[in-house]
PDB file of C-alpha atoms in Angstrom:
ATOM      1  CA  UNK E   1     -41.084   1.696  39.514  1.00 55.00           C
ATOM      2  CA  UNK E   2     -38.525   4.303  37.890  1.00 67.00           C
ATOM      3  CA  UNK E   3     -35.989   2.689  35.714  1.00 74.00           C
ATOM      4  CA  UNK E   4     -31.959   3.594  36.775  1.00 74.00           C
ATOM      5  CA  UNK E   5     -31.120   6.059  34.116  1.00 86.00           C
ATOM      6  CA  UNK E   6     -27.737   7.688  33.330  1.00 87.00           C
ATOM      7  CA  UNK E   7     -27.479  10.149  36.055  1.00 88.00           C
ATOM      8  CA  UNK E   8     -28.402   8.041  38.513  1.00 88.00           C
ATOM      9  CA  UNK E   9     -26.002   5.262  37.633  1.00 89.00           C
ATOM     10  CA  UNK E  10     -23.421   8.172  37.796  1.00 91.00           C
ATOM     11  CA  UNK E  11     -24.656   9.623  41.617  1.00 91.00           C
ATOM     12  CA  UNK E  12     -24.339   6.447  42.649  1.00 92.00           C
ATOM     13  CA  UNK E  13     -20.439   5.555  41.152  1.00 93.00           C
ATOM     14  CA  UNK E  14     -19.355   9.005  42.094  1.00 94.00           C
ATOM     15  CA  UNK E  15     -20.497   8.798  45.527  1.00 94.00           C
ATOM     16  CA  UNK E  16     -19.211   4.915  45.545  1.00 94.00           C
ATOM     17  CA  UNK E  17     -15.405   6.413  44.469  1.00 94.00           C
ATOM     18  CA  UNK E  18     -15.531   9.283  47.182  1.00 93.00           C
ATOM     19  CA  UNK E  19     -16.047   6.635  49.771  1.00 92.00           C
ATOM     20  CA  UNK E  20     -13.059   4.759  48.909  1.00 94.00           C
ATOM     21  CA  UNK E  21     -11.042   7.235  48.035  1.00 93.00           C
ATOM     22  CA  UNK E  22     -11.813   8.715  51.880  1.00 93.00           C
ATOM     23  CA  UNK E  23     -10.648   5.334  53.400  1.00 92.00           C
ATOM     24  CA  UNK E  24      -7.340   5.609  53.208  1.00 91.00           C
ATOM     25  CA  UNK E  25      -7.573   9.626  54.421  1.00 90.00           C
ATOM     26  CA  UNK E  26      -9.549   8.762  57.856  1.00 90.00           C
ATOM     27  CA  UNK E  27      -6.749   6.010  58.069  1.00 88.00           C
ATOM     28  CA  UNK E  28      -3.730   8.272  58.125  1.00 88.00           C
ATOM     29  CA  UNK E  29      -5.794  10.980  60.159  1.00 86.00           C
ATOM     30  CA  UNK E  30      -6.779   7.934  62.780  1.00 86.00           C
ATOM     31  CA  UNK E  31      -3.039   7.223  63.074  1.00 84.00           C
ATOM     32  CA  UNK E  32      -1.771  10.586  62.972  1.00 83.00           C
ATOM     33  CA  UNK E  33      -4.383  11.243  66.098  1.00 85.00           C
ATOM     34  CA  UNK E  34      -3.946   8.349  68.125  1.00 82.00           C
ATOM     35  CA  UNK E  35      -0.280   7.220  70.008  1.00 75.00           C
ATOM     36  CA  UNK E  36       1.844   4.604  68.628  1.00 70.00           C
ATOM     37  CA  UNK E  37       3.264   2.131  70.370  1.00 65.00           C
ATOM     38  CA  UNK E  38       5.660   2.070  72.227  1.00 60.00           C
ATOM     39  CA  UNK E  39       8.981   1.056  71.082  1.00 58.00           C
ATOM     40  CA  UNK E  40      10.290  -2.440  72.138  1.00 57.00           C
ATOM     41  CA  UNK E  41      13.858  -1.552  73.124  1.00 62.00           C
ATOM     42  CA  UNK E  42      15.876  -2.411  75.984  1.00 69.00           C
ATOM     43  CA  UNK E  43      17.562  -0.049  78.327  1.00 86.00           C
ATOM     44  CA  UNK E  44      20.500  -2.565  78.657  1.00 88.00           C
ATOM     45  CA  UNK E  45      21.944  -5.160  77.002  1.00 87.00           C
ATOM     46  CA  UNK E  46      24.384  -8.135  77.428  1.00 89.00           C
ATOM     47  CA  UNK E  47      26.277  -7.519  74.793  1.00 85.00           C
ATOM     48  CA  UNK E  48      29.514  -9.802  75.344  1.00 84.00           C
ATOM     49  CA  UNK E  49      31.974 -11.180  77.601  1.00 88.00           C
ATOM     50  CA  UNK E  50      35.320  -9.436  78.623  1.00 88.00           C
ATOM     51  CA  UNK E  51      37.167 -12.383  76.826  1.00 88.00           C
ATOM     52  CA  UNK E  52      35.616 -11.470  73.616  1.00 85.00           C
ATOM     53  CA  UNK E  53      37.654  -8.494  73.594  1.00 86.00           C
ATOM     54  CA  UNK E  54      41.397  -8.255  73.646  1.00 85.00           C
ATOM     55  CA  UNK E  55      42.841  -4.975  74.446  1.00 81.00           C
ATOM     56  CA  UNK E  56      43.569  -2.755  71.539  1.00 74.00           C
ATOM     57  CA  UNK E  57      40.947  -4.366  69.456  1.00 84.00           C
ATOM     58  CA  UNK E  58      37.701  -3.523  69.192  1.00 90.00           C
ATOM     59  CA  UNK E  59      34.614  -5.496  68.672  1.00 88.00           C
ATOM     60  CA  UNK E  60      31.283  -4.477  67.018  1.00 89.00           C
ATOM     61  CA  UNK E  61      28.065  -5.644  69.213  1.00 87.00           C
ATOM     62  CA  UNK E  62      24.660  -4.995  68.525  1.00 86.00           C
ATOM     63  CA  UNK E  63      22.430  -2.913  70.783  1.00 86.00           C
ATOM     64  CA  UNK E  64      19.449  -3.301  70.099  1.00 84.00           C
ATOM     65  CA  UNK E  65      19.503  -2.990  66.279  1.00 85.00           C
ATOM     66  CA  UNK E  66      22.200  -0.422  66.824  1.00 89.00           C
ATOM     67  CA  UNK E  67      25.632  -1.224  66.358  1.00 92.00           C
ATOM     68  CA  UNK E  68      28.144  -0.358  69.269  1.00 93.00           C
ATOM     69  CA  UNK E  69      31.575  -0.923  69.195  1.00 92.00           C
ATOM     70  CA  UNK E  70      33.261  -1.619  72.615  1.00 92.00           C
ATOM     71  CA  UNK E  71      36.836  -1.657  73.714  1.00 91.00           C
ATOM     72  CA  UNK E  72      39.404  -2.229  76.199  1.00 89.00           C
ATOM     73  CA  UNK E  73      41.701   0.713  76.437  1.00 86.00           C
ATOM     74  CA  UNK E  74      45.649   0.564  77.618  1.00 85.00           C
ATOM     75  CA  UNK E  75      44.192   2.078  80.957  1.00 87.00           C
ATOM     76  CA  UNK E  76      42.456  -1.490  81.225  1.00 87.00           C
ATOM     77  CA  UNK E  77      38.905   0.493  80.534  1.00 89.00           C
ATOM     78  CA  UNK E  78      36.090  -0.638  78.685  1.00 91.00           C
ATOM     79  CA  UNK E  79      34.643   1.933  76.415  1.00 92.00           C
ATOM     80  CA  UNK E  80      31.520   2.044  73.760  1.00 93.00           C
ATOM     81  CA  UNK E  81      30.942   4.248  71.116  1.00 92.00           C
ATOM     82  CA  UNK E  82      28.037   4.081  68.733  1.00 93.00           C
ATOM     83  CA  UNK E  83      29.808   2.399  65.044  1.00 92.00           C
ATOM     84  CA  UNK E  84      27.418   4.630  63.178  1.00 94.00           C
ATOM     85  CA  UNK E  85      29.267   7.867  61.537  1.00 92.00           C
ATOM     86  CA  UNK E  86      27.912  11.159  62.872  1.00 91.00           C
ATOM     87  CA  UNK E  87      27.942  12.042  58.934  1.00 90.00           C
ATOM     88  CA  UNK E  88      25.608  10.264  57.266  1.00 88.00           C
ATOM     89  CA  UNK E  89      25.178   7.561  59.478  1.00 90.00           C
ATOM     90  CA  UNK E  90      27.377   4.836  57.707  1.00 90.00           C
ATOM     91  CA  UNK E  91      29.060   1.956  59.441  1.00 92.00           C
ATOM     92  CA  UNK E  92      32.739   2.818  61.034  1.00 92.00           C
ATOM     93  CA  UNK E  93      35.424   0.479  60.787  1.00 91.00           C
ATOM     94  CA  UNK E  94      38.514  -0.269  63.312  1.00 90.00           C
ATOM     95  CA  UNK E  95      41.600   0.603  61.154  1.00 89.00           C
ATOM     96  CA  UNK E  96      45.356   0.548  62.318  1.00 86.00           C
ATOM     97  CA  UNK E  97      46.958   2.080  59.312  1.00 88.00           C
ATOM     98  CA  UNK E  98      48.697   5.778  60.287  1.00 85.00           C
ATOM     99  CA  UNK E  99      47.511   4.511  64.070  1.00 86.00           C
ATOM    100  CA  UNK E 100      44.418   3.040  65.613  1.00 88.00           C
ATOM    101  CA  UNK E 101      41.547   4.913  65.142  1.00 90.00           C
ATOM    102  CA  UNK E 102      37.933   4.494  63.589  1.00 91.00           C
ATOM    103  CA  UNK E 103      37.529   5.450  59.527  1.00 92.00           C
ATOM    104  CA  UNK E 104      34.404   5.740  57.562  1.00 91.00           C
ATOM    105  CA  UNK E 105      34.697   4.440  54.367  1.00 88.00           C
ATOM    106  CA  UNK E 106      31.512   6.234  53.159  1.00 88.00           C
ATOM    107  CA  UNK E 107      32.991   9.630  53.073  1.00 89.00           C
ATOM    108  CA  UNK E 108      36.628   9.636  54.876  1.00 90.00           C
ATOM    109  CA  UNK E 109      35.465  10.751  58.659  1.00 93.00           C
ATOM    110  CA  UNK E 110      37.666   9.626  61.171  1.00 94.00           C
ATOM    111  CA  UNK E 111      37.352   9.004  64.795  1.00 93.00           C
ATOM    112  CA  UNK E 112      40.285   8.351  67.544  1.00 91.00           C
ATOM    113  CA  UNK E 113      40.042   5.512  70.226  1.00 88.00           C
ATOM    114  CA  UNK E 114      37.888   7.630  72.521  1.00 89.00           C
ATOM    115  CA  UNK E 115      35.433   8.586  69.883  1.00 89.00           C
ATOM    116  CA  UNK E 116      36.598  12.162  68.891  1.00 93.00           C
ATOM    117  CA  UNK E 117      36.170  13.350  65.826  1.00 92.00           C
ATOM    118  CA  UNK E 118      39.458  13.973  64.232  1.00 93.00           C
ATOM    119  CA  UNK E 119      39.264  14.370  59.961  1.00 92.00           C
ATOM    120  CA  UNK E 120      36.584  14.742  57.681  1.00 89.00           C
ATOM    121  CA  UNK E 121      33.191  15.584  57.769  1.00 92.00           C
ATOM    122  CA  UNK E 122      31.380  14.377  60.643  1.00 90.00           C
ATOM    123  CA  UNK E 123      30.460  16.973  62.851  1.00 92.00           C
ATOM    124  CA  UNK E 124      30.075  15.211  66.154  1.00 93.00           C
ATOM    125  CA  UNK E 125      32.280  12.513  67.640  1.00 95.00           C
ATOM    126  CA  UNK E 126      30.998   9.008  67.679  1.00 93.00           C
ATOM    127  CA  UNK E 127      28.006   8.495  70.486  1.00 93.00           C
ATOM    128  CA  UNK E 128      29.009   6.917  73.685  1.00 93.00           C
ATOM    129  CA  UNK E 129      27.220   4.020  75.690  1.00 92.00           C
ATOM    130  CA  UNK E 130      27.504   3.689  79.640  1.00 93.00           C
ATOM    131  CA  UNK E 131      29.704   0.112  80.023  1.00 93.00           C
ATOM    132  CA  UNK E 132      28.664  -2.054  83.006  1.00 92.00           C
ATOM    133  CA  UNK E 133      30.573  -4.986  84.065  1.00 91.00           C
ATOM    134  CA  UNK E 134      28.596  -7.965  86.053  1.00 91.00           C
ATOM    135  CA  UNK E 135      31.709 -10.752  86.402  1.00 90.00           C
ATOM    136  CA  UNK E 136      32.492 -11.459  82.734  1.00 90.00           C
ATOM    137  CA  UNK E 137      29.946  -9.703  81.110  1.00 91.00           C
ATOM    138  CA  UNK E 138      29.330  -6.605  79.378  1.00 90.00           C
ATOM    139  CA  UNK E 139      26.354  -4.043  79.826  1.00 92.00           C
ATOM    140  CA  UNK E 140      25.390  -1.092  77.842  1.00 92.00           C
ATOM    141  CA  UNK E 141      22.999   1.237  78.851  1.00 90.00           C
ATOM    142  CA  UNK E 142      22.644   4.624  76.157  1.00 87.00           C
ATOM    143  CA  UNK E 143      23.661   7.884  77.427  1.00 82.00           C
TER     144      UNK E 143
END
C-alpha cells in the first residue's frame, strides 16, 4: 500500500477547491438558463372607496407595492397617477403652496393635477393608471 505523500495530498485539495469553487458558477448559469417565475402581481386592485377621497385632495394607495395616488378632479373625475417621480424614482407629495400640484422633494420636479410635468428635472410626466368604479369602490388597472 503507497503511503499519501505531498503531491498527492495537494491533487486531492486542489481538485477538492475547484469543485466548490464551481458550485456557485453552475448555480448562476442554472438560473441564468432556466425562467423565473412569474411575478405575483395583480392586474387590478381595490384600492379605496370614493368616500376616502374628497375632491381636491388626493390620496396615496398602494398598487401592488407601487404607490398610486388617485383623485377626484373639479370635473367630478377620478384620476391616478403613479406617486413615484419620473426622475429618480422618489416619492411625490400633494402640495398646495403657489397652487395644487405634485412636488418632489428629492430633487424639486413638479407635476400639475393631471400628471404633467411642469419644473425640474423629470423628464416624463407622472404614469397614469386606468380608474374603474364598481358602486363605491375604486379599481386600478396599469396602462
Amino acid at each position: 500500500m503507497n503511503e499519501p505523500n505531498r503531491r498527492d495530498f495537494l491533487k486531492r485539495a486542489f481538485a477538492l477547491w475547484a469543485l466548490i469553487s464551481a458550485v456557485p458558477v453552475v448555480g448562476m448559469l442554472a438560473q441564468y438558463l432556466t425562467p423565473g417565475k412569474a411575478a405575483t402581481t395583480r392586474e387590478t386592485v381595490m384600492v379605496g372607496k370614493t368616500d376616502d377621497i374628497p375632491a381636491d385632495t388626493p390620496k396615496i394607495f398602494r398598487f401592488n407595492k407601487e404607490p398610486v395616488v388617485v383623485l377626484l378632479n373639479p370635473a367630478g373625475q377620478y384620476k391616478a397617477f403613479s406617486a413615484r417621480c419620473t426622475h429618480l424614482g422618489c416619492v411625490v407629495q400633494f402640495q398646495t403652496e403657489g397652487g395644487p400640484h405634485f412636488g418632489c422633494n428629492c430633487h424639486g420636479s413638479q407635476f400639475d393635477m393631471s400628471g404633467k410635468n411642469v419644473a425640474g428635472p423629470a423628464p416624463r410626466p407622472l404614469a397614469p393608471f386606468r380608474v374603474n368604479l364598481d358602486g363605491k369602490s375604486i379599481y386600478l388597472t396599469k396602462v
